[in-house]
Amino acid sequence: MDATAIILAAGEGTRMKSNHAKVSHKILGKPMINWIVDATIAAGCSRVIVVVGSHADEVRALLQDAYVNSPITVETVEQVERLGTGHAVKVAIEACGIDAGPVVVLNGDLPLIQADTVAKFAQTVDGGTYAAAALTFTPPEPFGYGRIELDEDGSIARIIEQKDCTPEQSETLLECNAGCYAFDGAQLKQHIGEITNDNAQSEYYLPDMLEILKGAGQSVTIFHCDDYRDGLGVNSRAQLAELTAIARDRINAHWMAEGVTFLDPTQAWVGPDATIGRDTIVWPQTHLIGNTHVGENCQLGPNSRLIDTQVGNGCVVDETVSIEAVLENNVNCGPRAYLRPGTHMLDGSKAGTHVEIKKSTIGRGSKVPHLSYIGDTTMGEGVNVGAGSITCNYDGKHKNPTTIGDRTFIGSDTMMVAPVNIGSDAVTGAGGTITKDVPDGALALERTKQCIIEGWGTRHNAGN
């Protein structure tokens, strides 16, 4: 679809009471601005232009990081003087040379709008019948929204703001304005300069374009959202929480329809970019955020948080925090495991209770059952790490590697002082500090002689 999306993201968002841009606030781990940009790209828009203003650098950084590899370049234009929505669109038109095709103007705080809605909205003005269309919806509670009054032919007669509605209009006019507009690009460019700031705020308001186009003999209409949730915006922390709950319910309903079990779908938070395989069970207080992908027949949670993590089939992830990790098939984690970036757990491996792993490969069938830290380590298959064992990988300046060969047994409370290599089929005795390489098949012991002083405890206690 050869349509242009202009996303208005320059506002201050004062009601959020934040030191950050309103559109940077996250829903299910993803900034609001990225939700709506993704919708426009998925809708097939050939150009996506974001008008930034307040906290412009912060918003630009969010877009640059997220869309560096996108097939569609996400352009940004700064509205240095924030003189209203009409002025913002004029800035975008002049900076980006927009003069033809459908132009969809969307608010950056409208995160739940779906790609199909954007595509159909743009098609409303693609054909020459209408020069403009307003996006409308019918929320359960219409108070606060501008109301749409229609002519007999279905075109827009006028938009009445809530403060100007009579009691009768508040009760009978239920079609609400979502604050988004689609325009024929040529008509928009021709008439955008006719918007005036003759109002109490001395701002240029984009809705005035509807009256201007009608005055020029053009037809304007509405596009009604079948799902009212597409039209809901965020102006406060309370609304942010409300839309987060709606997004959660919408996403979880989708995955349940795909064969995923949620023991309590109101207590599981799955981001829009995460995926879950069928017959996986999601326990309460589970978070799947960012680029997280889970296979089939897994058990997730309770109390697990996975961020940008890849999980294979048949895994159990119980009370685990995992960030940028890879779990292959039949991996068992937790309870209370912490997998830090760079962790790669191969088929059938285990990270048990109170285990932390960072930038390490845990081999096939290898186990780190409890109370251990493994960092900067390459571990072979069939290894067993005893409780309380630590790879001492940091010397105060550098991180150093540890390697552990296949089928090796690490005794409890072993300190492996990196850099160090422990061979295959080796054993380290409990309580040892391993500072030298251990050959294949060897036993490594490092202990001082146990000293017994008879009667010391009796005499010591008697002295108290």
Short mmCIF file of C-alpha atoms in Angstrom, two decimals:
data_model
loop_
_atom_site.label_atom_id
_atom_site.label_comp_id
_atom_site.label_asym_id
_atom_site.label_seq_id
_atom_site.Cartn_x
_atom_site.Cartn_y
_atom_site.Cartn_z
CA MET A 1 0.00 0.00 0.00
CA ASP A 2 1.53 3.30 -1.10
CA ALA A 3 0.39 5.20 1.99
CA THR A 4 2.25 7.49 4.35
CA ALA A 5 1.81 7.32 8.12
CA ILE A 6 2.48 10.46 10.15
CA ILE A 7 2.68 9.68 13.86
CA LEU A 8 2.38 12.62 16.23
CA ALA A 9 4.76 12.12 19.15
CA ALA A 10 5.86 15.64 20.05
CA GLY A 11 3.58 16.27 23.04
CA GLU A 12 4.74 16.91 26.58
CA GLY A 13 2.33 14.47 28.22
CA THR A 14 2.05 16.60 31.36
CA ARG A 15 -0.60 14.40 32.94
CA MET A 16 1.85 11.51 33.04
CA LYS A 17 3.96 13.55 35.51
CA SER A 18 7.14 12.04 34.10
CA ASN A 19 10.70 13.03 33.26
CA HIS A 20 10.38 11.02 30.05
CA ALA A 21 8.45 11.36 26.82
CA LYS A 22 4.90 10.07 27.12
CA VAL A 23 5.31 7.78 24.11
CA SER A 24 8.40 6.16 25.69
CA HIS A 25 6.35 4.62 28.50
CA LYS A 26 6.02 0.90 28.05
CA ILE A 27 3.14 -1.50 27.66
CA LEU A 28 4.21 -5.10 28.25
CA GLY A 29 7.85 -4.09 27.99
CA LYS A 30 7.51 -2.19 24.70
CA PRO A 31 7.39 1.62 24.34
CA MET A 32 4.04 2.95 23.14
CA ILE A 33 5.61 4.61 20.10
CA ASN A 34 6.96 1.25 18.94
CA TRP A 35 3.52 -0.35 19.17
CA ILE A 36 2.02 2.14 16.76
CA VAL A 37 5.02 2.22 14.40
CA ASP A 38 4.84 -1.57 14.18
CA ALA A 39 1.13 -1.34 13.33
CA THR A 40 1.79 1.07 10.46
CA ILE A 41 4.60 -1.09 9.06
CA ALA A 42 2.45 -4.24 9.32
CA ALA A 43 -0.37 -2.33 7.59
CA GLY A 44 1.88 -1.89 4.57
CA CYS A 45 2.58 1.83 4.79
CA SER A 46 5.46 2.70 2.46
CA ARG A 47 6.58 5.66 4.58
CA VAL A 48 6.46 6.12 8.35
CA ILE A 49 7.22 9.59 9.70
CA VAL A 50 7.33 10.32 13.43
CA VAL A 51 7.01 13.95 14.51
CA VAL A 52 9.09 14.42 17.67
CA GLY A 53 9.32 17.38 20.00
CA SER A 54 9.40 16.98 23.75
CA HIS A 55 12.28 14.67 24.71
CA ALA A 56 13.08 14.39 21.00
CA ASP A 57 16.44 12.65 21.48
CA GLU A 58 14.90 10.02 23.72
CA VAL A 59 12.20 9.19 21.17
CA ARG A 60 14.69 9.16 18.30
CA ALA A 61 16.88 6.70 20.21
CA LEU A 62 13.93 4.35 20.76
CA LEU A 63 13.17 4.36 17.06
CA GLN A 64 16.77 4.02 15.94
CA ASP A 65 17.41 1.03 18.20
CA ALA A 66 14.20 -0.77 17.23
CA TYR A 67 14.17 -0.22 13.46
CA VAL A 68 17.81 -0.27 12.45
CA ASN A 69 17.15 -3.42 10.38
CA SER A 70 13.59 -2.59 9.33
CA PRO A 71 12.69 -2.83 5.62
CA ILE A 72 10.87 0.50 6.07
CA THR A 73 12.93 3.50 7.14
CA VAL A 74 11.27 5.20 10.08
CA GLU A 75 11.85 8.93 9.54
CA THR A 76 11.76 11.56 12.27
CA VAL A 77 10.93 15.24 11.96
CA GLU A 78 11.26 17.64 14.88
CA GLN A 79 8.50 20.10 15.65
CA VAL A 80 10.69 22.71 17.32
CA GLU A 81 7.81 25.07 18.07
CA ARG A 82 4.88 22.99 19.25
CA LEU A 83 1.98 24.96 17.88
CA GLY A 84 -0.65 22.24 17.63
CA THR A 85 -1.45 19.12 15.63
CA GLY A 86 -2.12 20.99 12.41
CA HIS A 87 1.27 22.64 12.66
CA ALA A 88 2.93 19.26 13.36
CA VAL A 89 1.46 17.77 10.17
CA LYS A 90 2.50 20.85 8.18
CA VAL A 91 6.07 20.45 9.46
CA ALA A 92 6.08 16.80 8.35
CA ILE A 93 4.66 17.60 4.89
CA GLU A 94 7.21 20.31 4.24
CA ALA A 95 10.18 18.34 5.59
CA CYS A 96 9.37 15.06 3.86
CA GLY A 97 7.80 16.21 0.59
CA ILE A 98 4.41 14.55 0.99
CA ASP A 99 2.15 15.47 -1.91
CA ALA A 100 0.16 12.39 -2.99
CA GLY A 101 -1.37 9.10 -1.88
CA PRO A 102 -3.24 8.31 1.32
CA VAL A 103 -1.83 9.98 4.43
CA VAL A 104 -2.80 8.55 7.80
CA VAL A 105 -2.21 10.79 10.81
CA LEU A 106 -2.11 8.85 14.07
CA ASN A 107 -1.39 9.77 17.68
CA GLY A 108 1.71 8.26 19.26
CA ASP A 109 -0.23 7.44 22.43
CA LEU A 110 -2.63 5.08 20.65
CA PRO A 111 -0.76 1.80 21.22
CA LEU A 112 -3.59 -0.68 20.72
CA ILE A 113 -4.52 0.25 17.15
CA GLN A 114 -4.17 -2.82 14.94
CA ALA A 115 -2.51 -3.08 11.54
CA ASP A 116 -5.75 -4.11 9.84
CA THR A 117 -7.46 -0.98 11.19
CA VAL A 118 -4.66 1.25 9.87
CA ALA A 119 -4.79 -0.40 6.44
CA LYS A 120 -8.56 -0.08 6.08
CA PHE A 121 -8.47 3.48 7.40
CA ALA A 122 -5.98 4.47 4.68
CA GLN A 123 -8.10 2.79 2.00
CA THR A 124 -11.00 5.08 2.92
CA VAL A 125 -9.27 7.98 1.11
CA ASP A 126 -7.63 5.89 -1.60
CA GLY A 127 -9.85 6.31 -4.64
CA GLY A 128 -10.91 9.91 -4.83
CA THR A 129 -14.36 9.66 -3.26
CA TYR A 130 -13.30 11.20 0.04
CA ALA A 131 -10.62 13.78 0.76
CA ALA A 132 -10.54 12.99 4.46
CA ALA A 133 -11.82 10.57 7.07
CA ALA A 134 -11.91 10.68 10.87
CA LEU A 135 -11.26 7.55 12.90
CA THR A 136 -14.22 6.92 15.20
CA PHE A 137 -15.17 4.36 17.82
CA THR A 138 -17.83 3.67 20.43
CA PRO A 139 -16.19 3.15 23.82
CA PRO A 140 -18.17 1.78 26.78
CA GLU A 141 -17.65 5.13 28.51
CA PRO A 142 -17.73 7.94 25.92
CA PHE A 143 -17.38 10.80 28.42
CA GLY A 144 -14.42 13.01 27.58
CA TYR A 145 -14.29 12.26 23.86
CA GLY A 146 -15.42 14.56 21.07
CA ARG A 147 -18.71 13.37 19.53
CA ILE A 148 -19.38 12.96 15.82
CA GLU A 149 -22.58 14.39 14.35
CA LEU A 150 -23.32 13.00 10.88
CA ASP A 151 -25.21 14.38 7.93
CA GLU A 152 -27.95 12.34 6.31
CA ASP A 153 -25.53 11.11 3.64
CA GLY A 154 -23.18 9.72 6.31
CA SER A 155 -20.56 12.44 6.00
CA ILE A 156 -19.37 14.40 9.02
CA ALA A 157 -21.55 17.38 9.91
CA ARG A 158 -19.38 18.45 12.83
CA ILE A 159 -17.30 17.28 15.79
CA ILE A 160 -18.61 18.45 19.15
CA GLU A 161 -16.12 18.46 22.01
CA GLN A 162 -17.31 17.02 25.33
CA LYS A 163 -17.33 20.41 27.03
CA ASP A 164 -19.64 21.75 24.33
CA CYS A 165 -22.10 18.83 24.35
CA THR A 166 -25.61 19.36 25.64
CA PRO A 167 -26.96 16.67 28.00
CA GLU A 168 -29.05 15.32 25.12
CA GLN A 169 -26.05 15.17 22.78
CA SER A 170 -23.99 13.39 25.46
CA GLU A 171 -26.64 10.68 25.65
CA THR A 172 -27.48 10.31 21.94
CA LEU A 173 -24.20 10.96 20.11
CA LEU A 174 -22.17 7.87 20.95
CA GLU A 175 -19.82 7.92 17.95
CA CYS A 176 -16.56 9.28 19.37
CA ASN A 177 -13.57 10.89 17.72
CA ALA A 178 -10.31 8.97 18.20
CA GLY A 179 -8.30 12.01 17.12
CA CYS A 180 -6.79 10.31 14.05
CA TYR A 181 -7.35 11.32 10.42
CA ALA A 182 -6.76 10.00 6.93
CA PHE A 183 -6.28 12.42 4.02
CA ASP A 184 -5.82 12.42 0.31
CA GLY A 185 -2.22 13.57 0.16
CA ALA A 186 -2.70 16.07 -2.65
CA GLN A 187 -5.66 17.71 -0.92
CA LEU A 188 -3.81 17.76 2.39
CA LYS A 189 -0.79 19.52 0.92
CA GLN A 190 -2.97 22.00 -0.95
CA HIS A 191 -5.04 23.07 2.06
CA ILE A 192 -2.86 22.47 5.17
CA GLY A 193 -1.73 26.11 5.11
CA GLU A 194 -5.32 27.29 5.51
CA ILE A 195 -5.56 26.17 9.14
CA THR A 196 -5.55 29.20 11.43
CA ASN A 197 -4.78 29.61 15.12
CA ASP A 198 -7.81 31.75 15.88
CA ASN A 199 -8.69 29.97 19.13
CA ALA A 200 -8.14 30.27 22.85
CA GLN A 201 -4.88 28.28 22.72
CA SER A 202 -3.55 30.06 19.60
CA GLU A 203 -2.75 26.64 18.13
CA TYR A 204 -3.27 25.11 14.70
CA TYR A 205 -5.72 22.23 15.11
CA LEU A 206 -5.73 19.40 12.58
CA PRO A 207 -9.51 18.69 12.93
CA ASP A 208 -10.08 22.09 11.29
CA MET A 209 -8.96 20.46 8.04
CA LEU A 210 -12.31 18.69 7.81
CA GLU A 211 -14.23 21.96 7.63
CA ILE A 212 -11.64 23.45 5.27
CA LEU A 213 -11.97 20.51 2.86
CA LYS A 214 -15.74 20.60 3.03
CA GLY A 215 -15.61 24.30 2.24
CA ALA A 216 -13.50 23.48 -0.80
CA GLY A 217 -16.23 21.16 -2.07
CA GLN A 218 -14.59 17.92 -0.91
CA SER A 219 -16.31 15.03 0.85
CA VAL A 220 -15.25 13.87 4.29
CA THR A 221 -16.41 10.76 6.12
CA ILE A 222 -15.74 8.55 9.13
CA PHE A 223 -14.06 5.19 9.53
CA HIS A 224 -15.54 3.29 12.47
CA CYS A 225 -13.31 0.91 14.47
CA ASP A 226 -15.05 -2.43 14.95
CA ASP A 227 -12.96 -2.95 18.09
CA TYR A 228 -13.31 0.13 20.30
CA ARG A 229 -10.01 -0.69 21.99
CA ASP A 230 -8.16 0.46 18.85
CA GLY A 231 -9.21 4.02 19.62
CA LEU A 232 -8.15 4.20 23.27
CA GLY A 233 -5.31 6.57 24.12
CA VAL A 234 -3.02 7.12 27.10
CA ASN A 235 -2.95 10.42 28.95
CA SER A 236 -2.25 9.27 32.52
CA ARG A 237 -0.62 6.51 34.52
CA ALA A 238 -4.07 5.09 35.25
CA GLN A 239 -4.85 4.86 31.54
CA LEU A 240 -1.44 3.29 30.94
CA ALA A 241 -2.38 0.55 33.42
CA GLU A 242 -5.81 0.14 31.83
CA LEU A 243 -4.39 -0.29 28.34
CA THR A 244 -1.72 -2.66 29.63
CA ALA A 245 -4.48 -4.88 31.01
CA ILE A 246 -6.36 -4.71 27.69
CA ALA A 247 -3.22 -5.58 25.74
CA ARG A 248 -2.51 -8.46 28.13
CA ASP A 249 -6.00 -9.87 27.69
CA ARG A 250 -5.93 -9.49 23.90
CA ILE A 251 -2.55 -11.22 23.57
CA ASN A 252 -3.32 -14.02 26.03
CA ALA A 253 -6.64 -14.73 24.29
CA HIS A 254 -4.72 -15.11 21.03
CA TRP A 255 -2.29 -17.64 22.50
CA MET A 256 -5.04 -19.61 24.21
CA ALA A 257 -6.74 -19.89 20.82
CA GLU A 258 -3.41 -21.25 19.50
CA GLY A 259 -3.27 -24.05 22.10
CA VAL A 260 -1.46 -22.50 25.06
CA THR A 261 -2.77 -23.00 28.61
CA PHE A 262 -2.83 -20.06 31.04
CA LEU A 263 -3.69 -21.11 34.58
CA ASP A 264 -4.75 -17.52 35.24
CA PRO A 265 -4.57 -15.29 32.15
CA THR A 266 -4.94 -12.17 34.28
CA GLN A 267 -1.58 -12.95 35.93
CA ALA A 268 0.60 -13.56 32.89
CA TRP A 269 2.16 -10.77 30.83
CA VAL A 270 3.23 -11.65 27.29
CA GLY A 271 4.76 -8.96 25.10
CA PRO A 272 3.56 -8.34 21.54
CA ASP A 273 6.73 -9.77 19.99
CA ALA A 274 6.86 -12.95 22.09
CA THR A 275 5.66 -16.32 20.82
CA ILE A 276 4.56 -19.50 22.61
CA GLY A 277 4.23 -23.03 21.26
CA ARG A 278 1.18 -25.21 21.74
CA ASP A 279 0.63 -27.30 24.87
CA THR A 280 2.89 -25.02 26.86
CA ILE A 281 1.50 -24.17 30.31
CA VAL A 282 1.94 -20.63 31.63
CA TRP A 283 1.68 -20.32 35.40
CA PRO A 284 0.74 -17.10 37.23
CA GLN A 285 3.22 -14.23 37.59
CA THR A 286 5.03 -15.09 34.38
CA HIS A 287 6.44 -12.36 32.11
CA LEU A 288 7.58 -13.00 28.52
CA ILE A 289 9.05 -9.73 27.30
CA GLY A 290 10.80 -8.57 24.14
CA ASN A 291 12.06 -11.04 21.58
CA THR A 292 11.21 -14.11 23.66
CA HIS A 293 10.19 -17.30 21.89
CA VAL A 294 9.03 -20.44 23.69
CA GLY A 295 8.56 -23.87 22.13
CA GLU A 296 5.96 -26.56 22.74
CA ASN A 297 5.16 -28.58 25.88
CA CYS A 298 6.96 -26.24 28.26
CA GLN A 299 6.09 -25.20 31.80
CA LEU A 300 6.71 -21.53 32.49
CA GLY A 301 6.57 -20.15 36.01
CA PRO A 302 5.26 -19.43 38.44
CA ASN A 303 7.20 -16.21 39.09
CA SER A 304 9.38 -16.30 35.99
CA ARG A 305 10.58 -13.38 33.88
CA LEU A 306 12.05 -14.07 30.45
CA ILE A 307 13.46 -11.18 28.41
CA ASP A 308 14.79 -11.71 24.86
CA THR A 309 15.15 -15.41 25.66
CA GLN A 310 14.83 -18.41 23.34
CA VAL A 311 13.30 -21.56 24.85
CA GLY A 312 13.06 -24.90 23.05
CA ASN A 313 10.55 -27.72 23.55
CA GLY A 314 9.82 -29.54 26.78
CA CYS A 315 11.51 -27.06 29.11
CA VAL A 316 10.63 -26.29 32.72
CA VAL A 317 11.35 -22.69 33.74
CA ASP A 318 10.34 -22.27 37.39
CA GLU A 319 10.93 -19.01 39.32
CA THR A 320 13.61 -17.99 36.86
CA VAL A 321 14.87 -14.66 35.58
CA SER A 322 16.41 -15.07 32.13
CA ILE A 323 17.85 -12.26 30.02
CA GLU A 324 19.18 -12.81 26.48
CA ALA A 325 19.69 -16.51 27.09
CA VAL A 326 19.15 -19.61 24.95
CA LEU A 327 17.59 -22.77 26.37
CA GLU A 328 17.52 -25.72 24.01
CA ASN A 329 15.16 -28.68 24.48
CA ASN A 330 14.23 -30.35 27.79
CA VAL A 331 16.14 -27.83 29.88
CA ASN A 332 15.20 -27.45 33.54
CA CYS A 333 15.67 -24.15 35.37
CA GLY A 334 14.89 -23.08 38.90
CA PRO A 335 13.41 -22.50 41.25
CA ARG A 336 15.16 -19.15 41.76
CA ALA A 337 17.65 -19.38 38.91
CA TYR A 338 19.20 -16.34 37.24
CA LEU A 339 20.35 -16.70 33.63
CA ARG A 340 22.28 -13.65 32.50
CA PRO A 341 23.10 -12.57 28.92
CA GLY A 342 25.15 -15.05 26.93
CA THR A 343 23.89 -18.14 28.76
CA HIS A 344 23.40 -21.11 26.44
CA MET A 345 21.94 -24.25 27.96
CA LEU A 346 22.11 -27.27 25.70
CA ASP A 347 19.59 -30.13 25.53
CA GLY A 348 18.73 -31.73 28.85
CA SER A 349 20.88 -29.42 30.98
CA LYS A 350 19.86 -28.00 34.35
CA ALA A 351 20.28 -24.78 36.31
CA GLY A 352 18.85 -25.44 39.76
CA THR A 353 17.96 -23.58 42.92
CA HIS A 354 19.81 -20.32 43.58
CA VAL A 355 22.06 -20.78 40.56
CA GLU A 356 23.43 -17.86 38.55
CA ILE A 357 24.91 -18.39 35.09
CA LYS A 358 26.45 -15.70 32.91
CA LYS A 359 27.96 -15.87 29.41
CA SER A 360 28.45 -19.62 29.63
CA THR A 361 27.61 -22.78 27.72
CA ILE A 362 26.19 -25.63 29.78
CA GLY A 363 26.66 -28.88 27.85
CA ARG A 364 24.12 -31.57 27.00
CA GLY A 365 22.82 -33.23 30.14
CA SER A 366 25.09 -31.21 32.42
CA LYS A 367 23.77 -30.04 35.77
CA VAL A 368 24.40 -27.09 38.03
CA PRO A 369 21.86 -28.12 40.65
CA HIS A 370 22.12 -25.54 43.42
CA LEU A 371 23.86 -22.60 45.08
CA SER A 372 26.49 -22.02 42.41
CA TYR A 373 27.82 -19.29 40.12
CA ILE A 374 29.09 -20.14 36.64
CA GLY A 375 30.55 -17.31 34.57
CA ASP A 376 32.54 -17.16 31.31
CA THR A 377 32.57 -20.94 31.19
CA THR A 378 32.44 -23.58 28.49
CA MET A 379 31.13 -26.80 29.98
CA GLY A 380 31.03 -30.15 28.23
CA GLU A 381 28.28 -32.74 28.36
CA GLY A 382 27.32 -34.86 31.37
CA VAL A 383 29.05 -32.58 33.90
CA ASN A 384 27.80 -32.41 37.49
CA VAL A 385 28.62 -29.31 39.52
CA GLY A 386 28.35 -29.77 43.29
CA ALA A 387 26.57 -27.27 45.54
CA GLY A 388 28.28 -24.00 46.37
CA SER A 389 30.78 -24.11 43.50
CA ILE A 390 32.01 -20.92 41.88
CA THR A 391 34.00 -19.99 38.81
CA CYS A 392 36.17 -17.12 40.03
CA ASN A 393 36.22 -15.38 36.67
CA TYR A 394 37.08 -11.79 37.62
CA ASP A 395 40.56 -10.76 38.77
CA GLY A 396 39.66 -7.14 39.39
CA LYS A 397 40.47 -6.03 35.85
CA HIS A 398 39.53 -8.78 33.42
CA LYS A 399 36.99 -11.57 33.03
CA ASN A 400 38.78 -14.90 32.53
CA PRO A 401 37.48 -18.18 31.06
CA THR A 402 36.96 -21.60 32.58
CA THR A 403 36.58 -24.81 30.59
CA ILE A 404 35.21 -28.06 31.99
CA GLY A 405 35.39 -31.26 29.95
CA ASP A 406 32.79 -33.97 29.42
CA ARG A 407 31.53 -36.10 32.31
CA THR A 408 33.59 -34.26 34.90
CA PHE A 409 32.42 -34.13 38.53
CA ILE A 410 32.96 -30.86 40.39
CA GLY A 411 32.84 -31.47 44.12
CA SER A 412 30.79 -29.24 46.37
CA ASP A 413 32.28 -25.87 47.33
CA THR A 414 34.92 -25.94 44.59
CA MET A 415 36.44 -22.57 43.69
CA MET A 416 37.69 -22.62 40.07
CA VAL A 417 40.08 -19.69 39.74
CA ALA A 418 40.10 -18.63 36.10
CA PRO A 419 41.74 -18.88 33.71
CA VAL A 420 41.68 -22.61 34.27
CA ASN A 421 40.97 -25.78 32.28
CA ILE A 422 39.51 -28.90 33.86
CA GLY A 423 39.65 -31.93 31.58
CA SER A 424 37.12 -34.62 30.77
CA ASP A 425 36.25 -37.44 33.23
CA ALA A 426 38.01 -35.52 35.97
CA VAL A 427 37.00 -35.04 39.62
CA THR A 428 37.61 -32.17 42.00
CA GLY A 429 37.41 -32.85 45.69
CA ALA A 430 34.90 -30.95 47.80
CA GLY A 431 36.17 -27.71 49.29
CA GLY A 432 39.03 -27.30 46.84
CA THR A 433 40.44 -24.17 45.24
CA ILE A 434 41.53 -25.10 41.72
CA THR A 435 44.20 -22.74 40.41
CA LYS A 436 45.99 -25.06 37.96
CA ASP A 437 44.76 -27.02 34.96
CA VAL A 438 43.42 -30.50 35.69
CA PRO A 439 44.23 -33.25 33.13
CA ASP A 440 41.64 -35.66 31.75
CA GLY A 441 40.67 -38.39 34.18
CA ALA A 442 42.53 -36.83 37.12
CA LEU A 443 41.47 -36.17 40.71
CA ALA A 444 42.27 -32.65 41.93
CA LEU A 445 42.47 -32.10 45.69
CA GLU A 446 43.37 -28.89 47.45
CA ARG A 447 42.97 -29.06 51.22
CA THR A 448 44.96 -28.24 54.33
CA LYS A 449 45.43 -30.95 56.94
CA GLN A 450 42.54 -31.10 59.40
CA CYS A 451 43.74 -30.31 62.90
CA ILE A 452 41.96 -31.66 66.03
CA ILE A 453 42.57 -30.03 69.44
CA GLU A 454 41.04 -32.25 72.06
CA GLY A 455 38.96 -30.52 74.79
CA TRP A 456 39.22 -27.02 73.26
CA GLY A 457 35.46 -26.58 73.00
CA THR A 458 34.87 -27.65 76.59
CA ARG A 459 37.49 -25.24 77.92
CA HIS A 460 36.28 -22.40 75.70
CA ASN A 461 32.69 -22.77 76.84
CA ALA A 462 33.71 -23.03 80.48
CA GLY A 463 35.51 -19.71 80.15
CA ASN A 464 32.20 -18.00 79.34
#
